[in-house]
PDB file of C-alpha atoms in Angstrom:
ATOM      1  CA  UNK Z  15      -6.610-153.120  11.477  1.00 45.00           C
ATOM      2  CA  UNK Z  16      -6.224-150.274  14.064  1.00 41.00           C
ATOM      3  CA  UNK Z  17      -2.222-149.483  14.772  1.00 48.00           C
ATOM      4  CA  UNK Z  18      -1.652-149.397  18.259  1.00 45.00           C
ATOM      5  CA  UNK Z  19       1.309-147.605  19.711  1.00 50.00           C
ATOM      6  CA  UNK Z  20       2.411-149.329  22.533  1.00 52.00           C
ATOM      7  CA  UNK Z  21       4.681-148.020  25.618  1.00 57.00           C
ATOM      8  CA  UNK Z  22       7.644-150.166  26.509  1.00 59.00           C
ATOM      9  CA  UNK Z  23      10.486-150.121  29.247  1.00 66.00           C
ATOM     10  CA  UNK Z  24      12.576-152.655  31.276  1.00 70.00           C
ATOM     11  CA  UNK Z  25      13.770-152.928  34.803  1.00 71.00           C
ATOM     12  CA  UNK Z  26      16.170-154.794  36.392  1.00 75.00           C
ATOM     13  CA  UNK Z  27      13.577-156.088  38.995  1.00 76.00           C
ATOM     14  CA  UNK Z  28      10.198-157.605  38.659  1.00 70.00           C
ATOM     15  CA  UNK Z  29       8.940-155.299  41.365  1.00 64.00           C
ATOM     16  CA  UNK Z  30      10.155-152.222  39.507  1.00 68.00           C
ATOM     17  CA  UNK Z  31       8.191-153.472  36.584  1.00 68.00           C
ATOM     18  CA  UNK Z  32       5.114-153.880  38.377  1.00 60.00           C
ATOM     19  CA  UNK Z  33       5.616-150.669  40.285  1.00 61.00           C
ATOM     20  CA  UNK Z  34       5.928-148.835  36.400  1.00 62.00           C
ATOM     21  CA  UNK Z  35       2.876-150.917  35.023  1.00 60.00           C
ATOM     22  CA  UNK Z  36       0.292-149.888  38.057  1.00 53.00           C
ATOM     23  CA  UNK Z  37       1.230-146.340  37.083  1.00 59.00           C
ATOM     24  CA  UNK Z  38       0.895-146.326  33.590  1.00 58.00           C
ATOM     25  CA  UNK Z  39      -2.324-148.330  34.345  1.00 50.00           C
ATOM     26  CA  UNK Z  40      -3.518-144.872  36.397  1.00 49.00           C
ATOM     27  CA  UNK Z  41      -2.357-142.665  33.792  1.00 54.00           C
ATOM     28  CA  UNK Z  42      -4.573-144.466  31.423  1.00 52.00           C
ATOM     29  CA  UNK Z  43      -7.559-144.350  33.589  1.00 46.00           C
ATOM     30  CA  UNK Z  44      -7.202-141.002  33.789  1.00 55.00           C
ATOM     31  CA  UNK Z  45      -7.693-140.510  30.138  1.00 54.00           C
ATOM     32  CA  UNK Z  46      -3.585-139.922  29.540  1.00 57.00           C
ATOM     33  CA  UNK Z  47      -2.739-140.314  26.173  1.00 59.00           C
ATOM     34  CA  UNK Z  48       0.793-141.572  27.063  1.00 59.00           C
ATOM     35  CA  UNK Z  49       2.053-142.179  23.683  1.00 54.00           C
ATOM     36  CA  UNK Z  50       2.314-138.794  22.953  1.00 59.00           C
ATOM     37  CA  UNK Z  51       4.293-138.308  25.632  1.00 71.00           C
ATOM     38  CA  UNK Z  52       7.683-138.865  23.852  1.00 80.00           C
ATOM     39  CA  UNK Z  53       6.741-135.931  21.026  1.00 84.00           C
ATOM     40  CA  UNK Z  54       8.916-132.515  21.894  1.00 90.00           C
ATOM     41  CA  UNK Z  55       6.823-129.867  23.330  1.00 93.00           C
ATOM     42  CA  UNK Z  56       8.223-128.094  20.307  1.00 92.00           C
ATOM     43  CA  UNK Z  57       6.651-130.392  17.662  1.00 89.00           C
ATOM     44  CA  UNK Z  58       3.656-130.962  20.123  1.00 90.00           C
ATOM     45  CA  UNK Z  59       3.106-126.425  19.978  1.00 93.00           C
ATOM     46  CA  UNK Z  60       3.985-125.983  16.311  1.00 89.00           C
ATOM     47  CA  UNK Z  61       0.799-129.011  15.616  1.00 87.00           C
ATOM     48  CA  UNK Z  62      -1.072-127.061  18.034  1.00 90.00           C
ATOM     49  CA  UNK Z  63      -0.949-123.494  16.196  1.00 89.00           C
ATOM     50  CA  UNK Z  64      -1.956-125.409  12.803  1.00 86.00           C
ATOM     51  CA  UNK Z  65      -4.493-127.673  14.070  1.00 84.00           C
ATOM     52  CA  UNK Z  66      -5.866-125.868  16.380  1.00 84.00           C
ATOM     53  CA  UNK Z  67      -5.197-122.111  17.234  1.00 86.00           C
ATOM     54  CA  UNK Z  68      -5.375-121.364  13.113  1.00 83.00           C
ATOM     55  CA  UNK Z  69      -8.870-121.227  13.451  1.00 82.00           C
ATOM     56  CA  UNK Z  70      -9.058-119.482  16.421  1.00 82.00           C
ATOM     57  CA  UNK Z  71      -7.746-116.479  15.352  1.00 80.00           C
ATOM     58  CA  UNK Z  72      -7.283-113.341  13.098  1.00 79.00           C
ATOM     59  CA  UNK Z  73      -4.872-114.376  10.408  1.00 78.00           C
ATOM     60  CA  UNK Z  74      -2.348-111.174  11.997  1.00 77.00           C
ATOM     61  CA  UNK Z  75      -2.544-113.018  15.532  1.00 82.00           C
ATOM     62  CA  UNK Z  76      -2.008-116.497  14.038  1.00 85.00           C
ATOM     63  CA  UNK Z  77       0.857-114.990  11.869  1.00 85.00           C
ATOM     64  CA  UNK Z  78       2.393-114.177  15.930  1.00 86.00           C
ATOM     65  CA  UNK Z  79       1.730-117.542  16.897  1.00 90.00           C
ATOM     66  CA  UNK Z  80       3.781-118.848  13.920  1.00 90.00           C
ATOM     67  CA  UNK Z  81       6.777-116.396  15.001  1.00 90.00           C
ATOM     68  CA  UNK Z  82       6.624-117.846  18.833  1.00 92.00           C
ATOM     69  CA  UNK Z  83       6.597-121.234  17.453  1.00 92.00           C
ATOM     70  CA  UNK Z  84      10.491-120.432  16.091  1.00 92.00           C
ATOM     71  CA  UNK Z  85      11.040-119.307  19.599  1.00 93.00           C
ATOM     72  CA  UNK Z  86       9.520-122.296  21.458  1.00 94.00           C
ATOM     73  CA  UNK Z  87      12.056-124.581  19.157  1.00 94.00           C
ATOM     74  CA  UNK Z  88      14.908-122.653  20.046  1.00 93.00           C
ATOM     75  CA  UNK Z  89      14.145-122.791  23.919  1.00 94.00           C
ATOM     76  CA  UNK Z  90      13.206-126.218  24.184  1.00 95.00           C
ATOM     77  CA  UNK Z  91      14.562-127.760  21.019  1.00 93.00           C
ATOM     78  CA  UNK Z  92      14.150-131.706  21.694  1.00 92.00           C
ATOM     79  CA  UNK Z  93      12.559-131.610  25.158  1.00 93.00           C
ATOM     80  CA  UNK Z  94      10.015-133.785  25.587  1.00 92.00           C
ATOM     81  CA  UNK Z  95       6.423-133.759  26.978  1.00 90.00           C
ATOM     82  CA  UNK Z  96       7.264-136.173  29.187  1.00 88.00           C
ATOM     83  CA  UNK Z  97       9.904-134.222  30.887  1.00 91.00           C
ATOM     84  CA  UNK Z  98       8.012-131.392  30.703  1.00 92.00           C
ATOM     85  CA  UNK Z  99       6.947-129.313  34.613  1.00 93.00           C
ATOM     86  CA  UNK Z 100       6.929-125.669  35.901  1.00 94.00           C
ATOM     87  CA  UNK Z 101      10.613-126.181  37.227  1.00 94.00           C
ATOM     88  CA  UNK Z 102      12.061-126.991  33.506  1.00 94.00           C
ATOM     89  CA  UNK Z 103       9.470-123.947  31.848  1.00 95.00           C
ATOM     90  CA  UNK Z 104       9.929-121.297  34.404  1.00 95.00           C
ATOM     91  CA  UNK Z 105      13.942-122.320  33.371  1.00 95.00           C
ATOM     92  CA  UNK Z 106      13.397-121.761  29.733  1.00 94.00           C
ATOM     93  CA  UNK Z 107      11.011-118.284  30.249  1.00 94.00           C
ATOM     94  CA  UNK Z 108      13.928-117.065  32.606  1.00 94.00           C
ATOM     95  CA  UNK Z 109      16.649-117.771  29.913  1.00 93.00           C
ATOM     96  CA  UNK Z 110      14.278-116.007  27.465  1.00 92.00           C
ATOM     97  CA  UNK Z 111      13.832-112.971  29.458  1.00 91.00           C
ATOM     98  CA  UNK Z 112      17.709-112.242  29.749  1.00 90.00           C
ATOM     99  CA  UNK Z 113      17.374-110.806  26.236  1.00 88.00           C
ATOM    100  CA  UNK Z 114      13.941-109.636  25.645  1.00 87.00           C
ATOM    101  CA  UNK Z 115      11.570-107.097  27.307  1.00 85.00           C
ATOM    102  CA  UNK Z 116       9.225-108.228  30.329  1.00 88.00           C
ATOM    103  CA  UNK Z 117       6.237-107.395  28.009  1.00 87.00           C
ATOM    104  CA  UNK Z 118       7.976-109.854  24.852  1.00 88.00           C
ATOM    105  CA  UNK Z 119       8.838-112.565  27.536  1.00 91.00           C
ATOM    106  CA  UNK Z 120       4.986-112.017  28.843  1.00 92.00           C
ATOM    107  CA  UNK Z 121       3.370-112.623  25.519  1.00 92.00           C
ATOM    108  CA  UNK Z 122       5.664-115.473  24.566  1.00 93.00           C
ATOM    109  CA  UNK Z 123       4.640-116.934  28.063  1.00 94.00           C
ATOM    110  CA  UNK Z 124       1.054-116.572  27.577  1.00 93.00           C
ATOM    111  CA  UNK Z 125       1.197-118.698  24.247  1.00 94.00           C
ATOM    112  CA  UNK Z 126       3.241-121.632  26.574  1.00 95.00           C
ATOM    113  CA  UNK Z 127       0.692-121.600  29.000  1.00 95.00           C
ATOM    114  CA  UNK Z 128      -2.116-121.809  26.556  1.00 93.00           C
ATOM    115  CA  UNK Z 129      -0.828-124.721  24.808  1.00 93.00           C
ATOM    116  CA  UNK Z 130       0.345-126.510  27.780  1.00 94.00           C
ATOM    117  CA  UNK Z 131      -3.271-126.363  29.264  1.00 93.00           C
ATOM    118  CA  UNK Z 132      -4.371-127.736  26.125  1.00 90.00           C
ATOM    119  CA  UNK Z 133      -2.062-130.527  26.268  1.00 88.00           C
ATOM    120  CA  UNK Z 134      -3.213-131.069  29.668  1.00 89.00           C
ATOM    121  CA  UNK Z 135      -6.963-131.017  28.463  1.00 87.00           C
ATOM    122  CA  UNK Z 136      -5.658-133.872  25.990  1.00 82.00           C
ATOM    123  CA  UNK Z 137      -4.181-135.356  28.303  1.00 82.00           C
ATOM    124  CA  UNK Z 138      -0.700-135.407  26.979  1.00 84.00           C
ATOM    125  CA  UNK Z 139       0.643-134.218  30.369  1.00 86.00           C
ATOM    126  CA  UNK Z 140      -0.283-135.093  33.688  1.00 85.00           C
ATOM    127  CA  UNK Z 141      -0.419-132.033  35.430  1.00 87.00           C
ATOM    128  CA  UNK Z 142      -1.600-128.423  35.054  1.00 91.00           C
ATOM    129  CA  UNK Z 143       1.512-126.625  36.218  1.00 93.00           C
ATOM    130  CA  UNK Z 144       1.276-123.922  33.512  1.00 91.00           C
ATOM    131  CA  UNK Z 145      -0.667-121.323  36.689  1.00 91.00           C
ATOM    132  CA  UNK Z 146       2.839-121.758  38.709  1.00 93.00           C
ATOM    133  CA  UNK Z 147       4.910-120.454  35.981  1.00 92.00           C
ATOM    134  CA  UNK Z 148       5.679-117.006  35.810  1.00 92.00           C
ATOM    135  CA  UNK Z 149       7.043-113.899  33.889  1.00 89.00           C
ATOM    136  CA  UNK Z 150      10.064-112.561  35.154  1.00 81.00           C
ATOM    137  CA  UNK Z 151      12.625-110.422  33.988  1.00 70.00           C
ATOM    138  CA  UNK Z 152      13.255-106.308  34.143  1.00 70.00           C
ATOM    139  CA  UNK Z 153      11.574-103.995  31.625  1.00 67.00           C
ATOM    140  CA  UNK Z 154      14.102-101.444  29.603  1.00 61.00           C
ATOM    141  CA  UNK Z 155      14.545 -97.780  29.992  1.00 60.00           C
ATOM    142  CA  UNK Z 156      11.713 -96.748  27.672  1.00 57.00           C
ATOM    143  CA  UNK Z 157      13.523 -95.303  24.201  1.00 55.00           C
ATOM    144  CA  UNK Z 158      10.840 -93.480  22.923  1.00 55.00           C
ATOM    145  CA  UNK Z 159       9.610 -90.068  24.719  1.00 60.00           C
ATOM    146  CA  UNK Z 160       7.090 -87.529  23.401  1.00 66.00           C
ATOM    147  CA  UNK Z 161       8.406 -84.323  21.609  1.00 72.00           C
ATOM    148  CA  UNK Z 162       7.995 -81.013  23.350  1.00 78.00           C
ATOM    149  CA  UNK Z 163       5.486 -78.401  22.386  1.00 84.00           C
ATOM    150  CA  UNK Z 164       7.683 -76.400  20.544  1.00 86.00           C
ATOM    151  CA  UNK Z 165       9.310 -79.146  18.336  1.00 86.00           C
ATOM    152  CA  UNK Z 166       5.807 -80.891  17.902  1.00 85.00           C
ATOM    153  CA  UNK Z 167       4.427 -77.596  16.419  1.00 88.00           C
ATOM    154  CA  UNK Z 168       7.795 -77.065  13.947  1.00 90.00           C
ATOM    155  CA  UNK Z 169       6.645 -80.706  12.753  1.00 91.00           C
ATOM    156  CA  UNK Z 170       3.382 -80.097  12.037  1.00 91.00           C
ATOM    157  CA  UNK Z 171       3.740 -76.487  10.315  1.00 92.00           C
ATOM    158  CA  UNK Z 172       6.477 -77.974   8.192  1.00 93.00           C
ATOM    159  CA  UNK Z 173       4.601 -80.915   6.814  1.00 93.00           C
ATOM    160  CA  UNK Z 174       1.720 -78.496   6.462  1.00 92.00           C
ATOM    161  CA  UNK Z 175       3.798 -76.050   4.364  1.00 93.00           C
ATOM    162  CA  UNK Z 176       4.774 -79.229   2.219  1.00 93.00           C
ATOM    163  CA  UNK Z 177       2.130 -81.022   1.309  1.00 92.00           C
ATOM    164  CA  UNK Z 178       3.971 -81.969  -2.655  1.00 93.00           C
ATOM    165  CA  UNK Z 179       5.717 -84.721  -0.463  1.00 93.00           C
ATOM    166  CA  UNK Z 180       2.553 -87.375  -0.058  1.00 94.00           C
ATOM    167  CA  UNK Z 181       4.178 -88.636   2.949  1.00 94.00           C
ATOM    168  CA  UNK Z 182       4.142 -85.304   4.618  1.00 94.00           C
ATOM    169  CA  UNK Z 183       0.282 -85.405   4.675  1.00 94.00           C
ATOM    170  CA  UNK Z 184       0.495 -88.951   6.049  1.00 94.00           C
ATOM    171  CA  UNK Z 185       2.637 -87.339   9.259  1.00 92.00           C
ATOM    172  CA  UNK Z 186       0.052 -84.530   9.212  1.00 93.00           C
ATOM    173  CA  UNK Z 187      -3.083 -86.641   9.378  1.00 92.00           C
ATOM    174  CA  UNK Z 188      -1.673 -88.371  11.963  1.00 90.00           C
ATOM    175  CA  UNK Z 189      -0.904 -86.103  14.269  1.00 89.00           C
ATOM    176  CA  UNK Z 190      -4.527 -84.721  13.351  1.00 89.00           C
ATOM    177  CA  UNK Z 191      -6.403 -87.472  14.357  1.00 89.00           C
ATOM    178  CA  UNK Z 192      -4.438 -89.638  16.059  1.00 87.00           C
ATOM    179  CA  UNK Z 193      -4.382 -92.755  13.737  1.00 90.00           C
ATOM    180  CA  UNK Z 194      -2.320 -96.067  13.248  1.00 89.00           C
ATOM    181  CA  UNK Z 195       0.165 -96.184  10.384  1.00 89.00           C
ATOM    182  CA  UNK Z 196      -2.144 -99.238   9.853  1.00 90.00           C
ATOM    183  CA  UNK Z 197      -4.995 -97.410   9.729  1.00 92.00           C
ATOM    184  CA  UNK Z 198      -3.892 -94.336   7.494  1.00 93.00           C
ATOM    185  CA  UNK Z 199      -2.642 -96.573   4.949  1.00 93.00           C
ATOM    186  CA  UNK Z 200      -5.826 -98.329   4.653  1.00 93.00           C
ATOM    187  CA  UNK Z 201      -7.712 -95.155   3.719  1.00 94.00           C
ATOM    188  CA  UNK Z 202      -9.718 -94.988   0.244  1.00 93.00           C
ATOM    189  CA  UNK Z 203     -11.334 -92.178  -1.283  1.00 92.00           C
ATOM    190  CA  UNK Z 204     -14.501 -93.868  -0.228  1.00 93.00           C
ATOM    191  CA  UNK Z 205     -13.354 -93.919   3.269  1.00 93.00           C
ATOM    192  CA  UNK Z 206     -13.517 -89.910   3.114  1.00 93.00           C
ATOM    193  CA  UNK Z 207     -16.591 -87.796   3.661  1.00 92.00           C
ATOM    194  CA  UNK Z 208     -16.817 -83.775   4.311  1.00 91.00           C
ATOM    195  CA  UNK Z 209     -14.363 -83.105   6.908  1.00 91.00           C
ATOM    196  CA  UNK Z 210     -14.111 -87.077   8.215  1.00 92.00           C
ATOM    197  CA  UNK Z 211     -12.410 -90.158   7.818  1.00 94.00           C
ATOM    198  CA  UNK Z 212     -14.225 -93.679   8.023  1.00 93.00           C
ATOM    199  CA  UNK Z 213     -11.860 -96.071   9.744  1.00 93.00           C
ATOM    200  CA  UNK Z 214     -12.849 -99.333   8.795  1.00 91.00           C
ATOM    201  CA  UNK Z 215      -9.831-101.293   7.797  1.00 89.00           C
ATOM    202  CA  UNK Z 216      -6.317-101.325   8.818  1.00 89.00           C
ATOM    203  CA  UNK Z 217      -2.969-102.793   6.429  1.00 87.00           C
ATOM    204  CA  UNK Z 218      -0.385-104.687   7.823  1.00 81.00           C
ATOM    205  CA  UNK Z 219       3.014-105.408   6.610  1.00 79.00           C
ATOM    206  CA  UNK Z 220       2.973-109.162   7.893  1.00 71.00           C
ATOM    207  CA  UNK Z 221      -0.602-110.380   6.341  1.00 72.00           C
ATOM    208  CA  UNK Z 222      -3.785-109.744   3.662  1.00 73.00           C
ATOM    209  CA  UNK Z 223      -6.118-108.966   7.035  1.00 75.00           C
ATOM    210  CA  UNK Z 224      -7.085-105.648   6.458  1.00 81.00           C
ATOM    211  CA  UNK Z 225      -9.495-105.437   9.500  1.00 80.00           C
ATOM    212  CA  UNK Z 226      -9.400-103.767  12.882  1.00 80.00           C
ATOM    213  CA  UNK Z 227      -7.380-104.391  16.063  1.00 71.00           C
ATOM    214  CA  UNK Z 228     -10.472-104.663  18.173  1.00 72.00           C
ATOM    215  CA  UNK Z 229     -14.294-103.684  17.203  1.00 72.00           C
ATOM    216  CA  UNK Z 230     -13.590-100.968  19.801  1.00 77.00           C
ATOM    217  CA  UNK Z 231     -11.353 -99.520  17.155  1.00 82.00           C
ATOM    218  CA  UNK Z 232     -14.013 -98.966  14.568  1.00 88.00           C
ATOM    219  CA  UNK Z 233     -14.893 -94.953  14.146  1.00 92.00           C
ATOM    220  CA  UNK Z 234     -14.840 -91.835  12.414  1.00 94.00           C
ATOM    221  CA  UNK Z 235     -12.690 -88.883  13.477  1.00 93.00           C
ATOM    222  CA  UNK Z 236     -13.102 -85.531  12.000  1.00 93.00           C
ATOM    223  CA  UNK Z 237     -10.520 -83.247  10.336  1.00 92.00           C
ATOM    224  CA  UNK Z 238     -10.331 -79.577   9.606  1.00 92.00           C
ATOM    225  CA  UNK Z 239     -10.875 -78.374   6.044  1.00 93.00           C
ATOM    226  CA  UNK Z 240      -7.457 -77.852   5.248  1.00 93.00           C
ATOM    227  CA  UNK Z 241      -6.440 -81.224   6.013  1.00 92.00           C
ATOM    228  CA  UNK Z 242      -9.352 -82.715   4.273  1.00 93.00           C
ATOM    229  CA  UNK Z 243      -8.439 -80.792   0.792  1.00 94.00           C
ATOM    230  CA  UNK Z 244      -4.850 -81.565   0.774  1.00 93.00           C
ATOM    231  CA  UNK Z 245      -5.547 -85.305   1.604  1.00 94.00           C
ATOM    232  CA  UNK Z 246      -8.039 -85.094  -1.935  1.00 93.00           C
ATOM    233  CA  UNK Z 247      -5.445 -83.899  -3.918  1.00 93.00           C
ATOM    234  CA  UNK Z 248      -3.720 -86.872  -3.277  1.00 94.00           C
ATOM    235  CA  UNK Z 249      -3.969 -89.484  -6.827  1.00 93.00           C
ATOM    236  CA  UNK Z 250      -5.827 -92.495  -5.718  1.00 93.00           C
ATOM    237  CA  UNK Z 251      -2.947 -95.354  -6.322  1.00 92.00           C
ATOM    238  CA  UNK Z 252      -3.965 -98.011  -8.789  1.00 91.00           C
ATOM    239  CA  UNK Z 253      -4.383-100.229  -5.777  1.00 91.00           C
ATOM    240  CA  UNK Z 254      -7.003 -97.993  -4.523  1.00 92.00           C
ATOM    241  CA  UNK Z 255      -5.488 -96.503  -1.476  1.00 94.00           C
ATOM    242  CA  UNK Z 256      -4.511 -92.866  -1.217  1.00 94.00           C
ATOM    243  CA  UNK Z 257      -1.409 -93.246   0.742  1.00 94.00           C
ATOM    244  CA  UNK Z 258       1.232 -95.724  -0.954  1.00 92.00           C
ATOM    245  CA  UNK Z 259       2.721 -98.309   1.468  1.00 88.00           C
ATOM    246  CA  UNK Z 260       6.115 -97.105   0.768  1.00 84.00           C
ATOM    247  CA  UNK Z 261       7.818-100.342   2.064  1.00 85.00           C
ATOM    248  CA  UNK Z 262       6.210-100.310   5.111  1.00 85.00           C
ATOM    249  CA  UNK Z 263       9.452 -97.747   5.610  1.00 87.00           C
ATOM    250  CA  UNK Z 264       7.274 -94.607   7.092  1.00 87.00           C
ATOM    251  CA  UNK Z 265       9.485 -95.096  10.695  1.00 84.00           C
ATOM    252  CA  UNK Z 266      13.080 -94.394   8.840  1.00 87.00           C
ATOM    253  CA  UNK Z 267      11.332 -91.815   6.573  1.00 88.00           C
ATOM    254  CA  UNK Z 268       9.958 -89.798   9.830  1.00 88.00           C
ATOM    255  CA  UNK Z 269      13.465 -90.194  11.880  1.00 86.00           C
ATOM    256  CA  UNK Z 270      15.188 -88.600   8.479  1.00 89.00           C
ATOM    257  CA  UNK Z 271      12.084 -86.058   8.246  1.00 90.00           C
ATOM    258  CA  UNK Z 272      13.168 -85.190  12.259  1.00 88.00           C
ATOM    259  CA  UNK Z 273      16.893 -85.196  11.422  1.00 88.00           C
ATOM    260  CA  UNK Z 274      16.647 -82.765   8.470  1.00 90.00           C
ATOM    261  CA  UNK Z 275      14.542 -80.699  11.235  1.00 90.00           C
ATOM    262  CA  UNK Z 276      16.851 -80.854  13.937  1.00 88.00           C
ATOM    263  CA  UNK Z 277      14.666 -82.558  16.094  1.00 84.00           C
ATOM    264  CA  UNK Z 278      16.095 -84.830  18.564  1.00 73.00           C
ATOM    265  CA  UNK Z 279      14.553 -88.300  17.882  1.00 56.00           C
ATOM    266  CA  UNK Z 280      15.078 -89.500  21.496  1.00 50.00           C
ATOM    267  CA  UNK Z 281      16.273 -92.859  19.994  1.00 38.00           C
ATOM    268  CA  UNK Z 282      12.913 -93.110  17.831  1.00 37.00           C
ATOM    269  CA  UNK Z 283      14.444 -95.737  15.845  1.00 34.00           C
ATOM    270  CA  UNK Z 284      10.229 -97.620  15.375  1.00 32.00           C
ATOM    271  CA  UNK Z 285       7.442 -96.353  15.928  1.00 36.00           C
ATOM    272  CA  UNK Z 286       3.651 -97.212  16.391  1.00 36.00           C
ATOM    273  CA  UNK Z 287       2.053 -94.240  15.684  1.00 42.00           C
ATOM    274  CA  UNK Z 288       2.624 -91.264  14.340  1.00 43.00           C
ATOM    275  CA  UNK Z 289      -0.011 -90.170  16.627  1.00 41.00           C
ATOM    276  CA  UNK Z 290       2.826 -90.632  19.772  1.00 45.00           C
ATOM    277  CA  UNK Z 291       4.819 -88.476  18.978  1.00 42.00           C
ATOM    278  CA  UNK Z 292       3.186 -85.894  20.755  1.00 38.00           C
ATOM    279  CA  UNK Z 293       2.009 -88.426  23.159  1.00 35.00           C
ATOM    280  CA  UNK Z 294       3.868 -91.534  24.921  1.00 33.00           C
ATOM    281  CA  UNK Z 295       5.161 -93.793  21.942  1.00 37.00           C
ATOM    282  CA  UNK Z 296       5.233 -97.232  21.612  1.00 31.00           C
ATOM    283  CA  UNK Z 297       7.637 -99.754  19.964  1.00 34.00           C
ATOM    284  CA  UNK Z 298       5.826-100.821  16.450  1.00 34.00           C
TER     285      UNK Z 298
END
């Protein structure tokens, strides 16, 4: 026997009755799925991400969408579908963006308006309004700023001078080439050739994916021969990476390595790459 959820209401006049019938009579010729209606847009996005979006995605990006889904409950906690339109969303975005960066409030939008245009698709809403809402908000000062010349080369010839302290190479190599902390971690003595790195995989402190960012980021890069002997002096670690993860810590172990230098840090409290310090660098 199929277990039909049926929609209910009363009115004080028959008129008002008939008036709510006819429309839930259009909603269903529509294709509205009005029982669904009553679920939170909380419990509707967190179903979403496991049902749907999980295999959509890298395990890294679905690992985000898991994060946003914490978010989402704390915004719109027991709102439902129902009540959902631009009006109340562009409400919740706005109260988000009083604490977080235009970019975070931007990427947290983007994941709304995703799932709300699936819901529409699904026909748990009745209207697309996810186009009309919009990221607003002011983006910070930015607190990280590139090193000057003359402190970038005291960096690099004092973590060339050390090279007993593994994690000195890893600052080295990166300035070198260029390469994510991601990326550098995820080297293997197979990953070497003469005078070149294979970049194939990347490691990540939040999942097991080891592969790229983007295809885009696949590549060699080339190092000088000084570089490439200290990096095989290295002992392979039992894991069979070069570099060890360290905690996932490099960020505080470069702002002490800057410190003991007397290099101003510029409020470099995390960083992306390595690779930025002599360029523009980016939160991590």
């Amino acid at each position: 026997m199929v277990n039909i959820k049926k929609i209910s209401q009363t009115f004080p006049t028959k008129r008002e009755a008939n008036l709510w019938a006819l429309e839930m009579e259009l909603a269903k010729g529509e294709g509205k799925e009005l029982a669904h209606r009553t679920t939170t847009f909380a419990d509707f996005f967190e179903n979403w991400i496991y049902l749907v979006k999980v295999n959509d995605v890298k395990e890294t990006t679905f690992q985000n969408y898991v994060r946003t889904s914490g978010t989402i409950r704390n915004l719109f906690q027991d709102i439902q579908l129902k009540h959902l339109n631009d009006i109340v969303v562009q409400k919740k975005v706005d109260e988000y963006a009083k604490t977080h960066s235009r970019k975070t409030t931007h990427e947290v939008l983007l994941k709304i308006k995703t799932s709300l245009r699936d819901a529409y698709a699904r026909g748990y809403i009745t209207n697309d309004f996810a186009r009309l809402v919009k990221t607003r908000g002011e983006n910070p000062p930015k607190r990280n700023k590139a090193l000057s010349i003359t402190d970038f080369k005291k960096l690099r010839n004092y973590v060339l001078q050390h090279p007993e302290d593994e994690f000195n190479v890893l600052v080295l190599l990166a300035l070198e080439t260029g390469m994510r902390r991601g990326e550098l971690l995820a080297i293997r003595s197979e990953s070497l050739y003469e005078y070149g790195i294979e970049v194939r995989h990347s490691i990540s402190p939040t999942s097991g994916d080891t592969s790229l960012k983007t295809q885009n980021a696949k590549r060699d890069v080339s190092i000088n021969k000084e570089v490439y002997e200290l990096i095989r002096k290295i002992p392979v670690k039992e894991n069979g990476f070069i570099f060890s993860f360290g905690g996932f810590k490099q960020s505080e172990q470069l702002a002490e390595l800057l410190t003991e230098l007397d290099i101003k840090k510029n409020d470099v409290s995390r960083i992306k790459r390595y690779a930025c310090i002599i360029l523009v660098c980016t939160r991590y």
